[in-house]
PDB file of C-alpha atoms and ligand atoms in Angstrom:
ATOM      1  CA  MET A   1      97.792 123.461  94.185  1.00  0.00           C
ATOM      2  CA  SER A   2      98.008 125.560  97.332  1.00  0.00           C
ATOM      3  CA  VAL A   3     101.384 125.877  99.017  1.00  0.00           C
ATOM      4  CA  LEU A   4      99.687 127.328 102.074  1.00  0.00           C
ATOM      5  CA  PRO A   5      99.433 124.666 104.761  1.00  0.00           C
ATOM      6  CA  PHE A   6      95.740 123.917 104.442  1.00  0.00           C
ATOM      7  CA  PRO A   7      94.768 120.302 105.008  1.00  0.00           C
ATOM      8  CA  GLU A   8      92.830 118.620 102.231  1.00  0.00           C
ATOM      9  CA  TYR A   9      90.916 116.294 104.568  1.00  0.00           C
ATOM     10  CA  LYS A  10      90.425 116.102 108.295  1.00  0.00           C
ATOM     11  CA  PHE A  11      89.727 113.137 110.543  1.00  0.00           C
ATOM     12  CA  ARG A  12      89.515 112.727 114.281  1.00  0.00           C
ATOM     13  CA  ALA A  13      92.095 109.942 114.395  1.00  0.00           C
ATOM     14  CA  VAL A  14      94.216 107.900 112.036  1.00  0.00           C
ATOM     15  CA  GLN A  15      92.019 104.818 112.461  1.00  0.00           C
ATOM     16  CA  ASP A  16      89.063 106.789 111.056  1.00  0.00           C
ATOM     17  CA  ILE A  17      90.759 106.947 107.640  1.00  0.00           C
ATOM     18  CA  SER A  18      89.126 103.937 106.020  1.00  0.00           C
ATOM     19  CA  ALA A  19      90.500 101.787 103.220  1.00  0.00           C
ATOM     20  CA  ASP A  20      87.311 102.757 101.330  1.00  0.00           C
ATOM     21  CA  PHE A  21      88.082 106.444 101.654  1.00  0.00           C
ATOM     22  CA  LEU A  22      91.655 105.911 100.418  1.00  0.00           C
ATOM     23  CA  ALA A  23      90.394 103.887  97.444  1.00  0.00           C
ATOM     24  CA  ARG A  24      87.851 106.611  96.567  1.00  0.00           C
ATOM     25  CA  LYS A  25      90.640 109.198  96.546  1.00  0.00           C
ATOM     26  CA  SER A  26      93.034 106.885  94.637  1.00  0.00           C
ATOM     27  CA  ILE A  27      95.584 107.068  97.435  1.00  0.00           C
ATOM     28  CA  GLU A  28      97.973 104.127  97.189  1.00  0.00           C
ATOM     29  CA  PHE A  29     100.841 105.373  99.340  1.00  0.00           C
ATOM     30  CA  LEU A  30     100.168 106.713 102.809  1.00  0.00           C
ATOM     31  CA  MET A  31     102.924 108.356 104.804  1.00  0.00           C
ATOM     32  CA  LEU A  32     102.355 108.538 108.541  1.00  0.00           C
ATOM     33  CA  ASP A  33     103.629 110.960 111.130  1.00  0.00           C
ATOM     34  CA  LEU A  34     104.325 109.149 114.409  1.00  0.00           C
ATOM     35  CA  ASP A  35     104.164 111.369 117.502  1.00  0.00           C
ATOM     36  CA  ASN A  36     100.639 112.396 118.422  1.00  0.00           C
ATOM     37  CA  THR A  37      99.398 110.756 115.200  1.00  0.00           C
ATOM     38  CA  LEU A  38     100.062 107.039 115.819  1.00  0.00           C
ATOM     39  CA  ALA A  39     100.598 107.433 119.586  1.00  0.00           C
ATOM     40  CA  PRO A  40     101.103 110.123 122.213  1.00  0.00           C
ATOM     41  CA  TYR A  41     104.742 111.164 122.671  1.00  0.00           C
ATOM     42  CA  LYS A  42     105.412 109.004 125.703  1.00  0.00           C
ATOM     43  CA  GLN A  43     103.540 105.898 124.632  1.00  0.00           C
ATOM     44  CA  ALA A  44     106.041 103.221 123.614  1.00  0.00           C
ATOM     45  CA  LEU A  45     103.684 101.033 121.571  1.00  0.00           C
ATOM     46  CA  PRO A  46     100.754 101.614 119.224  1.00  0.00           C
ATOM     47  CA  LEU A  47      97.304 100.624 120.491  1.00  0.00           C
ATOM     48  CA  SER A  48      95.682  97.626 118.819  1.00  0.00           C
ATOM     49  CA  ALA A  49      93.143  99.980 117.199  1.00  0.00           C
ATOM     50  CA  VAL A  50      96.050 101.518 115.292  1.00  0.00           C
ATOM     51  CA  THR A  51      97.796  98.256 114.352  1.00  0.00           C
ATOM     52  CA  ASP A  52      94.427  96.743 113.289  1.00  0.00           C
ATOM     53  CA  TRP A  53      93.766  99.822 111.158  1.00  0.00           C
ATOM     54  CA  ALA A  54      97.213  99.572 109.551  1.00  0.00           C
ATOM     55  CA  ALA A  55      96.649  95.883 108.765  1.00  0.00           C
ATOM     56  CA  ALA A  56      93.295  96.633 107.118  1.00  0.00           C
ATOM     57  CA  VAL A  57      94.739  99.458 105.045  1.00  0.00           C
ATOM     58  CA  ARG A  58      97.702  97.325 103.949  1.00  0.00           C
ATOM     59  CA  ALA A  59      95.342  94.470 103.063  1.00  0.00           C
ATOM     60  CA  SER A  60      93.491  96.855 100.736  1.00  0.00           C
ATOM     61  CA  GLY A  61      96.736  97.382  98.810  1.00  0.00           C
ATOM     62  CA  VAL A  62      97.801 100.729 100.250  1.00  0.00           C
ATOM     63  CA  LYS A  63     101.499 100.975 101.122  1.00  0.00           C
ATOM     64  CA  LEU A  64     102.447 102.667 104.370  1.00  0.00           C
ATOM     65  CA  CYS A  65     105.608 104.487 105.410  1.00  0.00           C
ATOM     66  CA  ILE A  66     106.256 106.168 108.759  1.00  0.00           C
ATOM     67  CA  VAL A  67     107.895 109.549 108.166  1.00  0.00           C
ATOM     68  CA  SER A  68     108.869 111.008 111.523  1.00  0.00           C
ATOM     69  CA  ASN A  69     110.937 113.989 112.580  1.00  0.00           C
ATOM     70  CA  SER A  70     111.894 112.035 115.687  1.00  0.00           C
ATOM     71  CA  ARG A  71     115.552 111.312 116.435  1.00  0.00           C
ATOM     72  CA  LYS A  72     114.533 108.277 118.496  1.00  0.00           C
ATOM     73  CA  GLU A  73     115.338 105.593 115.978  1.00  0.00           C
ATOM     74  CA  LYS A  74     114.524 102.733 118.358  1.00  0.00           C
ATOM     75  CA  ARG A  75     111.060 104.138 119.124  1.00  0.00           C
ATOM     76  CA  VAL A  76     110.243 104.679 115.468  1.00  0.00           C
ATOM     77  CA  ARG A  77     111.526 101.205 114.541  1.00  0.00           C
ATOM     78  CA  ILE A  78     109.202  99.541 117.060  1.00  0.00           C
ATOM     79  CA  PHE A  79     106.209 101.274 115.463  1.00  0.00           C
ATOM     80  CA  ALA A  80     107.460 100.330 112.006  1.00  0.00           C
ATOM     81  CA  VAL A  81     107.714  96.659 113.010  1.00  0.00           C
ATOM     82  CA  MET A  82     104.242  96.674 114.567  1.00  0.00           C
ATOM     83  CA  LEU A  83     102.683  98.412 111.566  1.00  0.00           C
ATOM     84  CA  GLU A  84     104.740  96.280 109.139  1.00  0.00           C
ATOM     85  CA  SER A  85     105.834  99.457 107.448  1.00  0.00           C
ATOM     86  CA  PRO A  86     109.111 101.016 106.354  1.00  0.00           C
ATOM     87  CA  TYR A  87     110.148 104.154 108.185  1.00  0.00           C
ATOM     88  CA  VAL A  88     112.203 107.320 108.065  1.00  0.00           C
ATOM     89  CA  THR A  89     113.493 109.169 111.141  1.00  0.00           C
ATOM     90  CA  ARG A  90     114.824 112.750 111.269  1.00  0.00           C
ATOM     91  CA  ALA A  91     112.621 113.501 108.274  1.00  0.00           C
ATOM     92  CA  GLY A  92     113.077 117.244 108.653  1.00  0.00           C
ATOM     93  CA  LYS A  93     109.429 118.123 107.902  1.00  0.00           C
ATOM     94  CA  PRO A  94     108.336 120.723 106.753  1.00  0.00           C
ATOM     95  CA  SER A  95     111.068 120.117 104.195  1.00  0.00           C
ATOM     96  CA  PRO A  96     109.506 117.844 101.558  1.00  0.00           C
ATOM     97  CA  SER A  97     112.845 116.218 100.684  1.00  0.00           C
ATOM     98  CA  LYS A  98     112.393 112.937 102.613  1.00  0.00           C
ATOM     99  CA  LEU A  99     108.817 112.597 101.361  1.00  0.00           C
ATOM    100  CA  LEU A 100     110.022 113.024  97.792  1.00  0.00           C
ATOM    101  CA  GLU A 101     112.873 110.583  98.423  1.00  0.00           C
ATOM    102  CA  VAL A 102     110.628 107.750  99.650  1.00  0.00           C
ATOM    103  CA  MET A 103     108.173 108.404  96.833  1.00  0.00           C
ATOM    104  CA  ARG A 104     110.983 108.192  94.277  1.00  0.00           C
ATOM    105  CA  ALA A 105     112.291 105.006  95.897  1.00  0.00           C
ATOM    106  CA  GLY A 106     108.813 103.457  95.758  1.00  0.00           C
ATOM    107  CA  ASN A 107     108.091 104.810  92.273  1.00  0.00           C
ATOM    108  CA  VAL A 108     104.968 106.569  93.608  1.00  0.00           C
ATOM    109  CA  SER A 109     103.435 109.523  91.802  1.00  0.00           C
ATOM    110  CA  PRO A 110     102.363 112.500  93.947  1.00  0.00           C
ATOM    111  CA  ASP A 111      98.688 112.246  92.976  1.00  0.00           C
ATOM    112  CA  LYS A 112      98.556 108.779  94.575  1.00  0.00           C
ATOM    113  CA  ALA A 113     100.287 109.806  97.819  1.00  0.00           C
ATOM    114  CA  ALA A 114      99.112 111.384 101.063  1.00  0.00           C
ATOM    115  CA  LEU A 115     100.610 112.210 104.427  1.00  0.00           C
ATOM    116  CA  VAL A 116      98.706 111.932 107.706  1.00  0.00           C
ATOM    117  CA  GLY A 117      99.803 114.108 110.594  1.00  0.00           C
ATOM    118  CA  ASP A 118      98.697 116.211 113.519  1.00  0.00           C
ATOM    119  CA  GLN A 119     100.665 119.404 112.879  1.00  0.00           C
ATOM    120  CA  ILE A 120     100.097 122.136 110.348  1.00  0.00           C
ATOM    121  CA  TYR A 121     103.572 123.645 110.135  1.00  0.00           C
ATOM    122  CA  THR A 122     105.400 120.347 109.807  1.00  0.00           C
ATOM    123  CA  ASP A 123     103.102 117.640 108.419  1.00  0.00           C
ATOM    124  CA  VAL A 124     100.587 119.558 106.339  1.00  0.00           C
ATOM    125  CA  LEU A 125     103.190 122.012 105.025  1.00  0.00           C
ATOM    126  CA  SER A 126     105.619 119.245 103.996  1.00  0.00           C
ATOM    127  CA  ALA A 127     102.799 117.460 102.154  1.00  0.00           C
ATOM    128  CA  ARG A 128     101.818 120.649 100.326  1.00  0.00           C
ATOM    129  CA  LEU A 129     105.440 121.336  99.378  1.00  0.00           C
ATOM    130  CA  ALA A 130     105.777 117.756  98.081  1.00  0.00           C
ATOM    131  CA  GLY A 131     102.595 118.181  96.034  1.00  0.00           C
ATOM    132  CA  ILE A 132     100.766 115.371  97.812  1.00  0.00           C
ATOM    133  CA  THR A 133      97.492 115.228  99.749  1.00  0.00           C
ATOM    134  CA  PRO A 134      97.694 116.467 103.356  1.00  0.00           C
ATOM    135  CA  ILE A 135      95.383 114.697 105.811  1.00  0.00           C
ATOM    136  CA  LEU A 136      95.105 116.306 109.230  1.00  0.00           C
ATOM    137  CA  ILE A 137      94.079 114.423 112.330  1.00  0.00           C
ATOM    138  CA  SER A 138      93.417 115.736 115.814  1.00  0.00           C
ATOM    139  CA  PRO A 139      96.478 115.418 118.053  1.00  0.00           C
ATOM    140  CA  MET A 140      96.152 112.506 120.469  1.00  0.00           C
ATOM    141  CA  ASP A 141      97.486 114.328 123.519  1.00  0.00           C
ATOM    142  CA  LEU A 142      97.181 118.037 124.292  1.00  0.00           C
ATOM    143  CA  ARG A 143      98.594 117.977 127.814  1.00  0.00           C
ATOM    144  CA  ASN A 144     101.964 119.468 126.845  1.00  0.00           C
ATOM    145  CA  PRO A 145     101.386 123.248 127.277  1.00  0.00           C
ATOM    146  CA  LEU A 146     103.912 124.282 124.616  1.00  0.00           C
ATOM    147  CA  LEU A 147     102.239 122.007 122.118  1.00  0.00           C
ATOM    148  CA  ALA A 148      98.831 123.354 123.086  1.00  0.00           C
ATOM    149  CA  ILE A 149     100.034 126.859 122.218  1.00  0.00           C
ATOM    150  CA  ARG A 150     101.391 125.617 118.931  1.00  0.00           C
ATOM    151  CA  TYR A 151      98.098 123.951 118.047  1.00  0.00           C
ATOM    152  CA  ALA A 152      96.259 127.179 118.918  1.00  0.00           C
ATOM    153  CA  LEU A 153      98.495 129.108 116.529  1.00  0.00           C
ATOM    154  CA  GLU A 154      97.565 126.593 113.840  1.00  0.00           C
ATOM    155  CA  ALA A 155      93.853 127.228 114.306  1.00  0.00           C
ATOM    156  CA  PRO A 156      93.316 129.371 111.184  1.00  0.00           C
ATOM    157  CA  PHE A 157      94.625 126.488 109.105  1.00  0.00           C
ATOM    158  CA  ARG A 158      93.072 123.681 111.130  1.00  0.00           C
ATOM    159  CA  ILE A 159      89.529 124.904 110.470  1.00  0.00           C
ATOM    160  CA  ARG A 160      90.043 124.479 106.736  1.00  0.00           C
ATOM    161  CA  GLY A 161      89.924 121.158 104.982  1.00  0.00           C
ATOM    162  CA  ARG A 162      86.990 118.853 104.483  1.00  0.00           C
ATOM    163  CA  ALA A 163      85.877 116.863 107.452  1.00  0.00           C
ATOM    164  CA  GLU A 164      85.255 113.292 106.303  1.00  0.00           C
TER     165      GLU A 164
HETATM  166 MG1   MG B   1     103.171 114.696 115.197  1.00  0.00          MG
END
């Protein structure tokens, strides 16, 4: 398994990751980055497309868990309630330690787990270090110029990974 931060799969948005796809890849536990994955940074609530997607994925038997580096506990908790999902804040990605902790708590083996996120050097790297499947999505909002630079620096890694 590569420890370079290459994504395994790429999608345009989180709601494009179908329950069918997850079943085909035997993914039963899906960790979710929040900012720019479930919503742009300043958006307080998930869109219905995202909550509908989460409901469909949960109905197929996949467990969700929001794993965010955010310190804004209240913001993360609102998303967790709306997605009916447990959550972790201050996850410290790219460290894999919180990912491994929630997997241990849920008795999930790494080959059945994936993490969805928009950033290479936090999300994809933490997934690789945890030995789970990294799924990269396109960031929802590129208007922040510092983030745009960061995404540009990620380009050599972003182009890898299978588009589904
Ligand atoms: Mg993010």
